[in-house]
Amino acid sequence: MSRDVSLSVLLEDWVTSVPPLRVNGLCTTAADVVPGNAWVDVNGDGNARLATERGASVLVRPDDGKSISTPVPVVGVGRLAERFSELVARFWRHPAEQLDLVAVAGIAVGS
C-alpha cells in the first residue's frame, strides 16, 4: 500500500527549506527504492547512487554538513535518527493514535 504525501508535511518544523515534492513511500534500503520514494539514509552512510538509479525522488539524510552530488534534491534533517519513527508516523498519519486500547486486569483466585 502506498500513499502520496507532501515532503513539506513530513519534514514540518525540522527543515526550513523543503523542495515542493510529493513522495509515495519511505525507504531506508537503497536497493529497495521504487520510483517516487523518499530514500531515508538514517545514518548518512548509504548508497545514494543506487537509490537515485532506482528512482528515489529525494534523499533525506542527516544534516551533517557533508555535501553529496545527486540528480535529485538532498534534504538534511537534524537528529534524523531520533526523528525517524516520527517521520514514519507522519507518513502513515499517526496510526497509533487511531487505535483503541483495552486492558483487563484481575487476580486469579484459586480454590
mmCIF file of C-alpha atoms in Angstrom:
data_model
loop_
_atom_site.group_PDB
_atom_site.id
_atom_site.type_symbol
_atom_site.label_atom_id
_atom_site.label_comp_id
_atom_site.label_asym_id
_atom_site.label_seq_id
_atom_site.Cartn_x
_atom_site.Cartn_y
_atom_site.Cartn_z
ATOM 1 C CA MET A 1 0.000 0.000 0.000
ATOM 2 C CA SER A 2 1.422 3.374 -0.922
ATOM 3 C CA ARG A 3 0.455 6.928 -0.182
ATOM 4 C CA ASP A 4 1.209 10.265 -1.784
ATOM 5 C CA VAL A 5 2.459 12.726 0.830
ATOM 6 C CA SER A 6 3.964 16.196 0.583
ATOM 7 C CA LEU A 7 7.577 16.323 1.671
ATOM 8 C CA SER A 8 6.871 19.597 3.476
ATOM 9 C CA VAL A 9 4.272 17.820 5.645
ATOM 10 C CA LEU A 10 6.742 15.060 6.503
ATOM 11 C CA LEU A 11 9.521 17.474 7.457
ATOM 12 C CA GLU A 12 7.434 20.238 9.037
ATOM 13 C CA ASP A 13 9.274 22.115 11.818
ATOM 14 C CA TRP A 14 12.507 20.212 11.112
ATOM 15 C CA VAL A 15 13.763 21.847 7.918
ATOM 16 C CA THR A 16 13.387 25.441 6.754
ATOM 17 C CA SER A 17 13.700 24.820 3.005
ATOM 18 C CA VAL A 18 11.928 21.813 1.511
ATOM 19 C CA PRO A 19 11.570 21.103 -2.221
ATOM 20 C CA PRO A 20 7.922 21.100 -3.390
ATOM 21 C CA LEU A 21 7.747 17.346 -3.850
ATOM 22 C CA ARG A 22 5.347 14.559 -3.027
ATOM 23 C CA VAL A 23 6.607 11.093 -2.169
ATOM 24 C CA ASN A 24 4.817 7.775 -2.438
ATOM 25 C CA GLY A 25 6.853 5.884 0.117
ATOM 26 C CA LEU A 26 9.774 5.924 2.526
ATOM 27 C CA CYS A 27 12.665 3.547 2.075
ATOM 28 C CA THR A 28 15.804 3.016 4.159
ATOM 29 C CA THR A 29 17.472 0.446 1.911
ATOM 30 C CA ALA A 30 18.713 1.840 -1.404
ATOM 31 C CA ALA A 31 18.220 -1.497 -3.178
ATOM 32 C CA ASP A 32 14.503 -1.488 -2.241
ATOM 33 C CA VAL A 33 13.698 2.004 -3.549
ATOM 34 C CA VAL A 34 10.915 2.256 -6.122
ATOM 35 C CA PRO A 35 10.253 5.335 -8.266
ATOM 36 C CA GLY A 36 8.771 8.182 -6.252
ATOM 37 C CA ASN A 37 10.110 7.045 -2.876
ATOM 38 C CA ALA A 38 11.995 9.231 -0.460
ATOM 39 C CA TRP A 39 15.192 7.419 0.400
ATOM 40 C CA VAL A 40 15.901 7.999 4.093
ATOM 41 C CA ASP A 41 19.588 7.479 4.808
ATOM 42 C CA VAL A 42 19.241 7.489 8.590
ATOM 43 C CA ASN A 43 22.968 7.186 9.345
ATOM 44 C CA GLY A 44 24.274 9.117 6.352
ATOM 45 C CA ASP A 45 26.395 6.259 5.086
ATOM 46 C CA GLY A 46 24.207 4.582 2.480
ATOM 47 C CA ASN A 47 24.357 4.236 -1.275
ATOM 48 C CA ALA A 48 22.868 7.443 -2.704
ATOM 49 C CA ARG A 49 23.837 6.498 -6.256
ATOM 50 C CA LEU A 50 21.859 3.249 -6.132
ATOM 51 C CA ALA A 51 18.857 4.969 -4.530
ATOM 52 C CA THR A 52 18.689 7.558 -7.320
ATOM 53 C CA GLU A 53 19.235 4.941 -10.023
ATOM 54 C CA ARG A 54 16.255 3.043 -8.648
ATOM 55 C CA GLY A 55 14.052 6.155 -8.797
ATOM 56 C CA ALA A 56 14.224 7.956 -5.456
ATOM 57 C CA SER A 57 12.680 11.398 -5.876
ATOM 58 C CA VAL A 58 14.525 12.876 -2.885
ATOM 59 C CA LEU A 59 17.263 11.856 -0.478
ATOM 60 C CA VAL A 60 16.661 12.582 3.198
ATOM 61 C CA ARG A 61 19.826 12.326 5.249
ATOM 62 C CA PRO A 62 21.361 13.635 8.462
ATOM 63 C CA ASP A 63 22.220 17.334 8.421
ATOM 64 C CA ASP A 64 25.914 16.669 8.975
ATOM 65 C CA GLY A 65 27.367 19.333 6.674
ATOM 66 C CA LYS A 66 28.540 16.785 4.116
ATOM 67 C CA SER A 67 27.738 17.596 0.523
ATOM 68 C CA ILE A 68 26.766 14.865 -1.911
ATOM 69 C CA SER A 69 26.125 15.235 -5.608
ATOM 70 C CA THR A 70 22.944 13.607 -6.901
ATOM 71 C CA PRO A 71 20.456 14.256 -9.702
ATOM 72 C CA VAL A 72 17.656 14.633 -7.117
ATOM 73 C CA PRO A 73 17.225 17.023 -4.175
ATOM 74 C CA VAL A 74 19.009 16.197 -0.938
ATOM 75 C CA VAL A 75 17.431 17.361 2.326
ATOM 76 C CA GLY A 76 19.457 17.369 5.526
ATOM 77 C CA VAL A 77 17.488 16.804 8.725
ATOM 78 C CA GLY A 78 18.990 17.437 12.141
ATOM 79 C CA ARG A 79 18.703 14.500 14.569
ATOM 80 C CA LEU A 80 17.296 12.312 11.785
ATOM 81 C CA ALA A 81 17.943 9.044 13.635
ATOM 82 C CA GLU A 82 15.959 10.340 16.633
ATOM 83 C CA ARG A 83 13.162 11.616 14.422
ATOM 84 C CA PHE A 84 12.862 8.611 12.142
ATOM 85 C CA SER A 85 9.936 6.995 13.965
ATOM 86 C CA GLU A 86 8.055 10.313 13.914
ATOM 87 C CA LEU A 87 8.795 10.653 10.182
ATOM 88 C CA VAL A 88 7.235 7.247 9.551
ATOM 89 C CA ALA A 89 4.256 8.091 11.775
ATOM 90 C CA ARG A 90 3.699 11.308 9.826
ATOM 91 C CA PHE A 91 3.820 9.419 6.545
ATOM 92 C CA TRP A 92 1.171 6.935 7.722
ATOM 93 C CA ARG A 93 -0.929 9.611 9.536
ATOM 94 C CA HIS A 94 -0.062 8.526 13.071
ATOM 95 C CA PRO A 95 -1.772 5.113 13.090
ATOM 96 C CA ALA A 96 -1.105 4.539 16.795
ATOM 97 C CA GLU A 97 -3.344 7.485 17.618
ATOM 98 C CA GLN A 98 -6.247 5.725 15.932
ATOM 99 C CA LEU A 99 -6.002 2.525 17.964
ATOM 100 C CA ASP A 100 -8.311 1.763 20.838
ATOM 101 C CA LEU A 101 -6.552 0.139 23.753
ATOM 102 C CA VAL A 102 -8.362 -2.049 26.230
ATOM 103 C CA ALA A 103 -6.725 -3.575 29.270
ATOM 104 C CA VAL A 104 -8.130 -6.216 31.551
ATOM 105 C CA ALA A 105 -6.611 -6.793 34.954
ATOM 106 C CA GLY A 106 -7.553 -9.120 37.703
ATOM 107 C CA ILE A 107 -6.401 -11.552 40.292
ATOM 108 C CA ALA A 108 -6.862 -15.250 39.839
ATOM 109 C CA VAL A 109 -8.311 -16.796 42.959
ATOM 110 C CA GLY A 110 -7.676 -20.489 43.421
ATOM 111 C CA SER A 111 -9.868 -22.888 45.298
#
